[in-house]
Amino acid sequence: MTTFPWLTTLMVVPLVGSIVVALLPKARTLLAKQIALVVSVATLVLTVLMALQFVGDSVEPFQFVESHPWIPAFGISYSVGVDGIGLVLVALAATLVPIVVLAGWNDVDDSRGSVKGYFALILVLETLMIGVFAATDVFLFYVFFEVMLVPVYFMIGRYGGAQRSYAAVKFLLYSLVGGLFMLASLIGLYVVSAQMTGTGTFDFLTLAGLNIDEGVQKMLFLGFFFAFAVKAPLWPFHTWLPDAAAESKAGTSVLLLGVLDKVGTFGMIRYCLPIFPAASNFYAPVVIGMALIGIFYGAFVALSQNDMKRLFAYSSMSHFGFITLGIFVFTSVGQSGSVVYMVAHGLSTAALFLTAGFLMSRYHGSSQISDYAGVNKTAPVLAGFFMIAALSSLALPGMVSFIGEFLVLLGAFERYMWVGALATLGIVITAAYVLRLYQRTMTGPLKPELEGMPDLRGREITALVPIAVLTIVLGLFPAPLLNVINPAVDRVMTSIGATDPAPTVTGAALEQPGLPAEGTEQ
Amino acid sequence: MSALATAVVSETETLFTAPGINYYAIAPILIIFGAAVVSVLVEAFVPRRARRPVQLVIVIGSVLAALAVVIDLRGTRLITGEGALAIDGPTLIMQGTLLIIALLAAFLMAERSIDPLGDAFAPRASALPGSEDEQEFTKRGYLQTEIWPFFLLALTGMLAFPAANDLLMMFVALEVMSLPLYLLAGMARRRRLLSQEAALKYFVLGAFSSAFFLYGVAMLYGFSGSVSLVAIADTLTAKPSEATLVAVGMAMLLVGLLFKVAAVPFHQWTPDVYQGAPTPITGFMAATVKIAAFGALLRVLYVGLGGMRWDWEPILWIIAALTMLVGSIIAITQTDIKRMLAYSSIAQAGFILIGVLAVSPAGLASALFYLIAYAFTTIGAFAVISMVRDASGEATHLSKWAGLSKKSPLVAAIFSLFMLALAGIPLTSGFVGKFGVFTAAIASGATWLVIIGVVASVIAAFFYVRVIVIMYFSDPTPDTASVVVPSAFTTIALAAAATVTIVLGIFPQPVIELVNQAGVFIR
């Protein structure tokens, strides 16, 4: 069983499913949806089976490794494998896709693009998402990174809202700009590796083992980091995100913000740090500054939004600030926290967008907060799930997002106390905009126009329950997550030559400011 | 007395030594040229009705035969015809690609099902546009079969152009290639005035650039006493002090060649000609002239003027940067798909120049790969354009492509593939090509040029993607064109182009090996 090509299988299954769905006759929309659901659930089952065989404290950096030469002329190979970080993100992608399929069951009709096309695109995207987290060849990673844009572009542009075409093109161009600068760095890296080892390679472990000249590192780092900062997105490269999120279908937004944007933060921890350790150290203050600005900028703008989807987008931007902060404080606690936060954010974003999507589908698709009030009177179950999603987003203790946020702040305090203290303030604003959103839409007197709004139906509840369960279970019992993540993070820490600050110095300081701040927000 | 006699005799002997020609090595050129001659005779002696099938047999047969010889010649490295022609790896690769592209182009030219009036060419190019004569010819269903001898003659020139190892041969090849193309550009069945204007513009500017080329040849001859590239290179090493004459000659030579590859600032003809020429000819020209001219440019720079590298490198550096940027930026403003692809082809020439500027075997190989990838994608794109029509002929205005994906999902998907390939998105041939030239250039230290290339790629992506936006994200309007179902000719050409675009994107290794093994130019 050890030689079974798990990761390739995970990529092939949705791809085949997508082709089958795409080849169906146009009229067979129900069958297309059913096939998409079955295929995505099957992929999830396979992912779980694979994850069960993952050895938490293995000495190997990557597991389920496969490697075949692809373009030997350029030292490119098809190499996949996952460490703990990759594994949890693959699992996140595999979990969210069936949920999105189920939740988006009636989202598209034949008016614009074909129904089967939407579901085929989701499945292609699943293949690419798994590939991007599983690639251990930097070139292969880049290919997935870029090709991923194409299905998302079509998902936004064909099935989105009124401004969909604008949003899709903006998304594509921003990402392409980032991607092409990464390409330039990637080629530079290849040439450097050819000069240092004699034969050029894109193998991640080989590249991470090279001791590249610091000046060169600083140049190459920029290309990679820029691409990831656009993808994540960090302030000031974020302006595509609100448009893309606002014009997409809820399901597209979930995959876009929940999984795709994680490629940015994943890229930082997987590629920027180990391959360019010296440059990462050099640029860390700038990146931390950008992360802090992002936390507050995103939160403040979210506070002033009247459009739910835009609010979620800005809120995500604020959360990406936290994730990036955790990565670049170079403490194992902070980095583990970042990875947990990536998963948590995926789940909470999914919950928010899907619940909001269900709400919107009940009132002309309006995403304006001011159009809703007192929804909990007529649709209590919907309001309940909205509450869970909101609390998960503001990182209530007991939710998995709390673990992530807490660890990130802890890590930040360990390294730079003031950064940690400042970032903690961001939580307060998060609480403010999330609770305000809930208060304005769900509580208060029911708007007359909303009279008789139906509550969630079975399919919708089925889609939301797994997210809620995962959010709470992992929040109360995060050990399985952390056991997998920690060894991978330790390896990253070793590769950048960073050590955690001695606990005696900051140990007393971090308990006090960290916890009350968490406490005050409820 | 006897001494004088011997001197005379020996002089006569040297004068009359038969030039050593390896006929098999130049057989591809000879086959196509022979076929062109036969094709002219067919026009003279075969009855009108039978001409088209006969011509098609000659064209397809001769191209296939030449291709077979090229394949058989693989590995050959020799100079023949008293130093006039060099048959080496790069030559053979370019000849092979040219022949395959020519075959696809011939299929497009032979297409008769798309236009209800006949094929893409005017029934009589000599008839005045809109005249009664013209209507009469159209009604009788005349087809202009003279296109085939022109096509074969142009191909002869193209095959000889990258092989030419002396400047005189190169000039002859240049003219043999260009003159028929000027004529073909003016033969469109629809919008004849536009087409004739294109032909005239192409001819005047082309003749002008040829004159520059010839003047450059004269200068270089004045410097080295020879037109042979090798002799020029040797003289450069022997007496580098007289470099001014060479510099002037070189500059003029480059003007002629850069005109043909459509590099900025010698690109002005491109949009008009691409727009006016009959679409199959545009596709043929866009793909093949680029290959042939880059072949000649590479040989001139690498073999003949290698010693002047420090003089031409900065100039070409600037030209490459300008070509990429100007081509990409102006393409954004275009509303006609053929003009847009014309500017796109200008930008692509800039990317290929990056490979040329690497001045290394890797640079040569990457430029060759790029040319192959570009040629197939381009001819495919023009094949699609020839199929998208409304009542007045081809619907080249972009607004008429709105919502095309609803009317014809498959064609829209294939055209999107070509656009993504030209934009250089991974898993298409265009990406591997770009990756190759960028890698070669960075390895040679041309990092800044690559960064400019990256910026230009981003700009270029905008207009390639815009076509996809129009086809997929806009709703169809009453003006939206429809896609005409073509005969097997166009279908085969289109399928081949799409297949190559994908295969070279996913499994490029065999072709990369091929261009790497082609090695360097023989000298």
XYZ file of C-alpha atoms in Angstrom, chain A residues 26 70-74 76 111-113 128 139 142-144 146-147 149-150 153-154 156-158 164-165 168-169 172-173 176-177 180-181 183-188 190-191 195 202 219, chain B residues 405-406 416 420 423-427 431-432 434-436 438-440 442-443 447-448 450-451 454-455 457-458 461-462 465-466 468-469 472-475 505-509 512-513 516:
90
model
C -26.613 19.692 -21.855
C 8.617 15.304 -17.022
C 10.828 17.687 -19.005
C 14.331 16.426 -18.217
C 15.834 19.055 -20.514
C 14.980 21.660 -17.893
C 11.614 19.366 -14.373
C -29.261 31.442 -18.493
C -25.548 32.240 -18.781
C -23.230 29.292 -18.826
C -5.482 21.741 -9.384
C 8.048 24.219 -11.567
C 4.096 27.058 -10.624
C 2.151 25.255 -13.329
C -0.669 24.417 -10.940
C -1.049 29.507 -12.887
C -3.410 27.016 -14.475
C -6.498 30.788 -12.588
C -8.248 29.548 -15.690
C -11.642 32.971 -14.138
C -14.432 31.168 -15.912
C -16.344 34.198 -11.861
C -16.747 35.482 -15.380
C -19.487 33.169 -16.582
C -18.624 39.625 -13.282
C -16.590 40.262 -16.370
C -12.895 38.152 -13.505
C -10.464 40.099 -15.642
C -6.868 37.223 -13.673
C -4.598 40.147 -14.433
C -0.947 36.901 -13.790
C 1.223 39.849 -12.866
C 4.860 36.138 -14.124
C 7.204 37.817 -11.675
C 8.194 32.924 -13.212
C 11.132 35.288 -13.638
C 12.382 34.397 -10.146
C 11.754 30.743 -10.815
C 13.926 30.848 -13.897
C 16.549 32.759 -11.959
C 16.937 27.418 -11.964
C 19.911 29.215 -13.438
C 25.574 27.282 -11.621
C 13.465 22.481 -9.743
C 16.243 39.453 -5.676
C -19.255 30.462 -26.992
C -23.025 30.081 -26.888
C -9.353 30.306 -26.259
C -3.939 31.231 -23.778
C -0.376 34.604 -23.683
C 1.977 31.930 -22.353
C -0.221 30.166 -19.812
C 1.303 26.899 -18.540
C 0.361 23.587 -20.173
C 4.486 28.780 -22.052
C 7.251 26.290 -22.711
C 8.572 31.594 -23.239
C 10.136 29.622 -20.444
C 12.893 28.490 -22.783
C 13.666 33.478 -20.621
C 15.863 30.738 -19.185
C 18.441 31.063 -21.933
C 18.905 34.796 -17.751
C 21.678 32.221 -18.071
C 18.034 39.523 -16.699
C 16.631 42.980 -17.330
C 13.582 39.139 -19.210
C 11.972 41.441 -16.696
C 7.605 39.633 -18.125
C 6.020 43.076 -18.030
C 3.666 39.384 -21.133
C 1.345 40.839 -18.557
C -2.218 38.797 -21.486
C -4.772 41.580 -21.224
C -7.823 37.408 -22.359
C -10.138 40.112 -23.640
C -11.999 35.181 -24.213
C -14.037 37.667 -22.216
C -17.566 33.781 -23.093
C -18.769 36.529 -20.796
C -20.744 38.707 -23.168
C -24.196 37.808 -24.280
C 2.687 22.301 -23.685
C 2.387 19.065 -21.780
C 5.045 16.815 -23.319
C 7.578 19.160 -24.878
C 10.563 16.929 -24.154
C 13.183 20.222 -26.874
C 15.601 17.351 -27.476
C 18.916 20.931 -28.564
